[in-house]
C-alpha cells in the first residue's frame, strides 16, 4: 500500500509541465487527482500534457487568484502540490504586479483557505533557485544568502515564506523545494519566454541554429522531470520534510556551450551560434549556478537518477513526435 492509494490530491498548475508529470505518477499510484489550472494562453499549461490521463482525473479550469474557488477546492484534500506560477523572469520585470498576484498574494490566499477549511492537508510548494541571485559560492546550499535579481525571485521567496510560516504558526504541514532548471516532455518550448532549453529544442527540431548568449561558459545544473516528481512525492510523504526547505540539483554540471554541443549532436544537422547577451536578459542573469543538494539526499534519500544525455534524448524524442501540439499551443 502506498501513501497515495485512494488519497485525494489537488495540484495547482496541474496542466503545466511539472504538474502534469506529477499527475501521471499520482494517477498510477491510485490517487484521486484534481488539477487546477487557469490555462492562461502564454503560460505553460497545455492540455496535450494530460491527453493520456484525461479520463483518470478531474480538471478544474480556474485561476488560483480566485479565492472563493480555491477555498472550496482545498476542502477534503489529503495533499496539495502548489505548482501554479508565473514562471517567466522577463515577464516579472515587465509586468511585476501579475507576478506578485500569482506567486505571492494567491499563495497566501491558498494558505488562508487551508487554515480555514483544511488544516490537515499536506502541502508541497515548488520554489526556485532563482531566489539566491548571483551566487557568492558554488555549489549553492540552502544557507546561501538570498538575494533575488528579479521580481519573480522576490515573489517566489514570499510564496515559500508563507508556506513555512503557516507550517510553524498553524501547524499546516508544508514543505518547500527549490527547483533548479527542470526539463523533459511537456515543458514549454514555444518561445524563449520561459527556459532557453525549451526554445533550443524547438529550434533544433526545426533546423534552426540555437543561440548561446555571452561566451557559453556559464555553468548550470539540470533535473529531468521524473527526478523532480520523485522529489515532490518524497517531500509530501516524509515527515522529516515538514517545515523544511530543500534544494534540488544535479552533480552533472555543464557549461551552456557544452550543453549546446551535446544537444546539437543529438539532432542531425543541429548547429549553434554564440551571440551577445540581450541587455534585458543580462541585467537579471545570475552567472554560474549549481546546487548543493546534499540536504535532501541525507534527509529524504533523494538523488537524481536520469543523466543529462539520457534525459535530453527522451525529451527530444518526445517533441519529434508531439511537437506540433506545442509549437503553436494556446492551451
Ligand atoms: N521548470 C523549471 O525549470 C522550474 C524551475 C524552478 C521553479 N519552478 C517552479 O515549478 C512550478 C511549475 O513550473 P513548470 O515548469 O511546470 O511551469 P509551467 O508554466 O509549465 O506550469 C505552471 C502552470 O501554472 C499555471 N498557472 C499559472 N498561473 C496560474 C493561475 N493564476 N491560476 C492557475 N494556474 C496558473 C499555468 O497555466 C501552467 O500550467 C512553478 O511554480 C515554477 O515557478 C520550475
Coordinates of C-alpha atoms and ligand atoms in Angstrom, one line a residue:
X1 CA 0.0 0.0 0.0
X2 CA 1.5 3.3 -1.0
X3 CA 0.7 6.7 0.7
X4 CA -1.3 7.9 -2.3
X5 CA -3.6 4.9 -2.9
X6 CA -7.2 6.4 -2.8
X7 CA -5.9 9.7 -1.5
X8 CA -7.3 13.0 -2.7
X9 CA -4.7 15.2 -4.3
X10 CA -5.0 18.7 -5.6
X11 CA -2.3 20.0 -8.0
X12 CA -2.3 23.7 -8.8
X13 CA -0.7 24.4 -12.2
X14 CA -1.5 20.7 -12.9
X15 CA -1.8 21.1 -16.7
X16 CA 1.7 22.6 -16.9
X17 CA 4.9 20.8 -17.4
X18 CA 5.9 19.5 -13.9
X19 CA 2.3 19.4 -12.6
X20 CA 1.2 17.1 -15.4
X21 CA 4.1 14.7 -14.9
X22 CA 3.3 14.6 -11.2
X23 CA -0.3 13.9 -12.0
X24 CA 0.7 11.0 -14.3
X25 CA 2.7 9.4 -11.4
X26 CA -0.1 10.0 -8.9
X27 CA -2.8 8.5 -11.1
X28 CA -0.6 5.4 -11.5
X29 CA -0.3 5.3 -7.7
X30 CA -4.1 5.2 -7.4
X31 CA -4.7 8.8 -6.2
X32 CA -7.9 10.7 -6.9
X33 CA -6.3 13.7 -8.6
X34 CA -7.8 17.1 -9.3
X35 CA -5.9 19.6 -11.4
X36 CA -6.4 23.4 -11.0
X37 CA -5.1 25.4 -13.9
X38 CA -6.1 28.8 -15.5
X39 CA -4.7 27.8 -18.9
X40 CA -3.7 31.4 -19.5
X41 CA -2.6 31.2 -23.1
X42 CA 1.0 32.4 -22.9
X43 CA 1.8 30.3 -19.8
X44 CA 2.9 26.6 -19.7
X45 CA -0.5 24.9 -19.4
X46 CA -1.1 22.6 -22.4
X47 CA -4.0 20.0 -22.5
X48 CA -1.8 17.7 -24.6
X49 CA 0.3 17.2 -21.4
X50 CA -2.6 15.2 -19.9
X51 CA -4.1 13.7 -23.1
X52 CA -3.1 10.2 -22.0
X53 CA -4.6 10.5 -18.5
X54 CA -7.5 12.9 -19.2
X55 CA -10.2 10.3 -18.2
X56 CA -8.4 9.3 -15.0
X57 CA -8.5 12.7 -13.2
X58 CA -10.6 15.9 -12.8
X59 CA -9.6 19.2 -14.4
X60 CA -10.8 22.4 -13.0
X61 CA -10.1 25.3 -15.2
X62 CA -9.8 28.0 -12.6
X63 CA -7.4 30.7 -11.5
X64 CA -5.6 30.4 -8.2
X65 CA -6.3 34.1 -7.7
X66 CA -10.0 33.2 -7.3
X67 CA -10.1 32.9 -3.5
X68 CA -13.6 31.6 -3.3
X69 CA -12.9 28.8 -5.8
X70 CA -9.7 27.9 -4.0
X71 CA -11.4 27.8 -0.6
X72 CA -13.8 25.3 -2.0
X73 CA -11.2 23.3 -3.9
X74 CA -8.9 22.7 -1.0
X75 CA -11.6 21.1 1.1
X76 CA -11.2 17.4 1.9
X77 CA -7.9 17.1 0.0
X78 CA -5.2 15.0 1.6
X79 CA -2.3 16.5 -0.4
X80 CA -1.9 19.8 -2.2
X81 CA 1.0 20.4 -4.6
X82 CA 1.3 24.1 -5.2
X83 CA 2.9 24.4 -8.6
X84 CA 0.8 27.2 -10.3
X85 CA 3.0 30.1 -11.1
X86 CA 4.0 32.9 -13.4
X87 CA 7.4 31.5 -14.4
X88 CA 8.9 34.0 -16.8
X89 CA 11.7 36.1 -15.3
X90 CA 11.5 38.7 -18.1
X91 CA 7.7 39.0 -17.7
X92 CA 8.1 39.5 -14.0
X93 CA 10.1 42.7 -14.8
X94 CA 7.7 44.0 -17.5
X95 CA 4.5 43.1 -15.5
X96 CA 5.6 42.8 -11.9
X97 CA 2.1 43.2 -10.5
X98 CA 0.8 40.0 -12.2
X99 CA 3.8 38.1 -10.8
X100 CA 3.1 39.4 -7.3
X101 CA -0.6 38.5 -7.6
X102 CA 0.0 34.9 -8.7
X103 CA 3.3 34.0 -7.0
X104 CA 2.7 35.7 -3.7
X105 CA -0.8 37.0 -3.0
X106 CA -2.6 33.9 -4.4
X107 CA -0.2 31.7 -2.4
X108 CA -1.2 33.5 0.8
X109 CA -4.8 33.2 -0.1
X110 CA -4.4 29.4 -0.7
X111 CA -2.8 29.0 2.7
X112 CA -5.6 31.0 4.3
X113 CA -8.1 28.7 2.6
X114 CA -6.3 25.7 4.1
X115 CA -6.2 27.3 7.5
X116 CA -10.0 27.9 7.4
X117 CA -11.1 24.8 5.5
X118 CA -8.4 22.0 5.7
X119 CA -5.7 22.3 8.3
X120 CA -4.9 18.6 7.9
X121 CA -3.7 18.9 4.3
X122 CA -0.1 18.0 3.4
X123 CA 1.4 20.8 1.2
X124 CA 4.4 21.0 -1.1
X125 CA 5.4 24.3 -2.7
X126 CA 7.5 24.5 -5.9
X127 CA 10.0 27.3 -5.3
X128 CA 13.1 28.2 -7.3
X129 CA 16.8 28.5 -7.1
X130 CA 16.3 32.0 -8.7
X131 CA 15.9 33.5 -5.3
X132 CA 19.6 33.0 -4.4
X133 CA 20.5 35.5 -7.1
X134 CA 24.2 35.6 -8.2
X135 CA 26.0 33.0 -6.1
X136 CA 28.7 34.0 -3.6
X137 CA 30.0 30.4 -3.7
X138 CA 29.3 27.1 -5.5
X139 CA 27.7 24.8 -5.1
X140 CA 24.8 26.8 -3.6
X141 CA 23.4 25.3 -0.4
X142 CA 20.3 26.3 1.5
X143 CA 22.3 28.5 3.8
X144 CA 23.5 30.7 0.9
X145 CA 22.3 34.4 1.2
X146 CA 19.0 35.1 -0.5
X147 CA 19.4 38.0 -3.0
X148 CA 16.9 37.7 -5.9
X149 CA 17.9 39.5 -9.1
X150 CA 14.3 39.8 -10.4
X151 CA 10.8 40.4 -9.3
X152 CA 9.9 36.7 -9.8
X153 CA 12.6 35.7 -7.3
X154 CA 11.3 38.1 -4.6
X155 CA 7.7 36.9 -5.1
X156 CA 8.6 33.2 -5.0
X157 CA 10.5 33.9 -1.8
X158 CA 7.4 35.4 -0.3
X159 CA 5.4 32.4 -1.6
X160 CA 7.7 29.9 0.1
X161 CA 7.9 32.1 3.3
X162 CA 4.1 32.0 3.6
X163 CA 4.2 28.2 3.4
X164 CA 6.8 27.9 6.1
X165 CA 5.0 30.5 8.3
X166 CA 1.7 28.6 8.1
X167 CA 3.6 25.4 8.9
X168 CA 5.2 26.8 12.0
X169 CA 2.3 29.0 13.3
X170 CA -0.7 27.0 12.3
X171 CA 0.7 23.5 12.1
X172 CA -0.2 23.1 8.4
X173 CA 2.3 20.5 7.3
X174 CA 4.2 22.2 4.4
X175 CA 7.5 21.6 2.6
X176 CA 9.4 23.7 0.1
X177 CA 11.5 22.5 -2.8
X178 CA 13.8 25.0 -4.6
X179 CA 13.9 23.6 -8.1
X180 CA 16.8 24.1 -10.4
X181 CA 16.4 24.1 -14.2
X182 CA 13.9 21.3 -14.9
X183 CA 13.4 19.8 -18.4
X184 CA 11.6 16.9 -20.1
X185 CA 8.5 16.1 -22.1
X186 CA 5.7 18.6 -21.6
X187 CA 7.9 21.7 -21.0
X188 CA 7.0 24.9 -22.8
X189 CA 9.0 25.0 -26.0
X190 CA 7.1 27.6 -28.0
X191 CA 9.4 30.5 -27.5
X192 CA 12.0 31.9 -25.1
X193 CA 9.5 33.2 -22.5
X194 CA 10.4 30.5 -20.0
X195 CA 13.6 28.5 -20.1
X196 CA 16.1 28.8 -23.0
X197 CA 16.2 25.0 -23.2
X198 CA 12.6 24.9 -24.5
X199 CA 13.3 27.2 -27.4
X200 CA 16.6 25.3 -28.1
X201 CA 14.7 22.1 -28.6
X202 CA 12.2 23.7 -30.9
X203 CA 14.9 25.4 -33.0
X204 CA 16.9 22.2 -33.2
X205 CA 14.0 20.2 -34.5
X206 CA 13.1 23.0 -36.9
X207 CA 16.6 23.0 -38.3
X208 CA 17.5 26.5 -37.0
X209 CA 20.7 27.4 -35.1
X210 CA 20.3 27.6 -31.3
X211 CA 21.7 30.7 -29.7
X212 CA 24.0 30.7 -26.8
X213 CA 24.3 34.0 -25.0
X214 CA 27.6 35.5 -23.9
X215 CA 30.7 33.3 -24.0
X216 CA 28.9 29.9 -23.4
X217 CA 31.0 29.3 -20.3
X218 CA 28.1 29.8 -17.8
X219 CA 27.6 26.7 -15.6
X220 CA 24.2 25.2 -14.8
X221 CA 22.7 22.0 -13.4
X222 CA 19.6 20.4 -14.7
X223 CA 17.0 17.9 -13.4
X224 CA 15.0 15.6 -15.6
X225 CA 11.3 16.0 -14.8
X226 CA 10.9 12.4 -13.4
X227 CA 13.5 13.2 -10.8
X228 CA 11.7 16.4 -9.8
X229 CA 8.5 14.5 -9.5
X230 CA 10.2 11.9 -7.3
X231 CA 11.4 14.8 -5.0
X232 CA 7.9 16.2 -4.8
X233 CA 6.4 12.8 -3.8
X234 CA 9.1 12.3 -1.2
X235 CA 8.6 15.7 0.3
X236 CA 4.9 15.1 0.6
X237 CA 5.2 11.8 2.4
X238 CA 8.2 12.1 4.6
X239 CA 7.5 13.8 8.0
X240 CA 11.2 14.9 8.1
X241 CA 10.3 17.4 5.3
X242 CA 7.7 19.3 7.3
X243 CA 8.6 22.9 7.7
X244 CA 11.7 22.4 5.6
X245 CA 13.3 23.9 2.5
X246 CA 15.4 21.7 0.2
X247 CA 17.4 22.5 -2.9
X248 CA 17.1 20.2 -5.9
X249 CA 20.0 19.9 -8.2
X250 CA 22.4 17.7 -10.1
X251 CA 26.1 16.9 -9.7
X252 CA 26.3 16.8 -13.5
X253 CA 27.3 20.4 -14.0
X254 CA 27.6 21.7 -17.6
X255 CA 28.5 24.9 -19.4
X256 CA 25.9 26.3 -21.7
X257 CA 28.4 25.9 -24.6
X258 CA 28.9 22.2 -23.8
X259 CA 25.2 21.7 -23.4
X260 CA 24.7 23.3 -26.9
X261 CA 27.4 20.9 -28.3
X262 CA 25.7 17.9 -26.6
X263 CA 22.2 18.9 -27.9
X264 CA 23.3 19.7 -31.5
X265 CA 25.0 16.3 -31.6
X266 CA 21.6 14.6 -30.8
X267 CA 19.8 16.1 -33.9
X268 CA 21.2 15.6 -37.4
X269 CA 22.2 19.0 -38.8
X270 CA 22.0 20.6 -35.4
X271 CA 24.1 23.7 -35.0
X272 CA 24.5 26.6 -32.6
X273 CA 25.9 30.1 -32.6
X274 CA 27.3 32.3 -29.8
X275 CA 25.6 35.7 -29.7
X276 CA 25.9 38.7 -27.4
X277 CA 23.7 38.7 -24.3
X278 CA 20.5 40.7 -24.9
X279 CA 20.7 43.6 -22.4
X280 CA 17.3 42.9 -20.7
X281 CA 18.5 39.3 -20.0
X282 CA 22.0 40.3 -18.9
X283 CA 20.5 42.6 -16.3
X284 CA 18.8 39.7 -14.5
X285 CA 21.3 36.9 -15.3
X286 CA 22.7 35.0 -12.3
X287 CA 26.0 33.9 -13.8
X288 CA 27.2 30.4 -12.9
X289 CA 24.9 28.4 -10.7
X290 CA 24.7 24.8 -9.5
X291 CA 23.2 23.4 -6.3
X292 CA 24.4 21.6 -3.3
X293 CA 21.5 19.1 -2.8
X294 CA 23.1 17.1 0.0
X295 CA 20.4 18.0 2.5
X296 CA 17.6 16.4 0.6
X297 CA 19.8 13.4 -0.2
X298 CA 20.6 13.0 3.5
X299 CA 17.1 13.6 4.9
X300 CA 14.7 12.2 2.2
X301 CA 17.1 9.9 0.3
X302 CA 16.6 11.8 -3.0
X303 CA 19.2 12.0 -5.8
X304 CA 18.7 12.5 -9.5
X305 CA 18.6 9.2 -11.4
X306 CA 18.4 10.3 -15.0
X307 CA 21.6 11.6 -16.6
X308 CA 21.6 14.7 -18.8
X309 CA 22.3 12.9 -22.1
X310 CA 19.6 10.3 -21.5
X311 CA 17.1 13.0 -20.3
X312 CA 17.7 15.1 -23.4
X313 CA 17.3 12.1 -25.7
X314 CA 14.0 11.3 -24.1
X315 CA 12.9 15.0 -24.4
X316 CA 13.9 15.5 -28.0
X317 CA 12.2 12.2 -28.9
X318 CA 9.0 13.4 -27.3
X319 CA 9.0 16.6 -29.3
X320 CA 9.8 14.9 -32.5
X321 CA 6.5 13.0 -32.1
X322 CA 4.4 15.6 -30.3
X323 CA 6.0 18.9 -31.2
X324 CA 3.0 20.2 -33.3
X325 CA 0.9 20.2 -30.1
X326 CA 3.4 22.6 -28.5
X327 CA 4.8 24.9 -31.3
X328 CA 1.6 26.9 -31.6
X329 CA -0.2 25.8 -28.5
X330 CA -2.5 28.2 -26.7
X331 CA -3.6 25.6 -24.0
Ligands
LIG1 N1 10.6 24.2 -14.8 C1 11.6 24.8 -14.1 O1 12.8 24.7 -14.5 C2 11.3 25.4 -12.7 C3 12.4 25.9 -12.0 C4 12.2 26.5 -10.8 C5 10.9 26.5 -10.3 N2 9.9 26.0 -11.0 C6 8.5 26.2 -10.4 O2 7.8 25.0 -10.6 C7 6.4 25.3 -10.8 C8 5.9 24.6 -12.1 O3 6.7 25.0 -13.2 P1 6.6 24.4 -14.6 O4 7.9 24.4 -15.2 O5 5.8 23.2 -14.6 O6 5.8 25.6 -15.4 P2 4.5 25.6 -16.3 O7 4.3 27.0 -16.7 O8 4.6 24.6 -17.3 O9 3.4 25.3 -15.2 C9 2.8 26.2 -14.4 C10 1.3 26.1 -14.6 O10 0.6 27.0 -13.7 C11 -0.5 27.5 -14.4 N3 -0.8 28.8 -13.9 C12 -0.2 29.9 -14.0 N4 -0.8 30.9 -13.4 C13 -1.9 30.4 -12.9 C14 -3.0 30.9 -12.1 N5 -3.1 32.2 -11.8 N6 -4.0 30.1 -11.8 C15 -4.0 28.8 -12.1 N7 -3.0 28.2 -12.8 C16 -2.0 29.0 -13.2 C17 -0.1 27.6 -15.9 O11 -1.2 27.6 -16.8 C18 0.8 26.4 -16.0 O12 0.0 25.3 -16.5 C19 6.3 26.8 -10.9 O13 5.8 27.3 -9.7 C20 7.7 27.3 -11.1 O14 8.0 28.5 -10.5 C21 10.0 25.5 -12.2

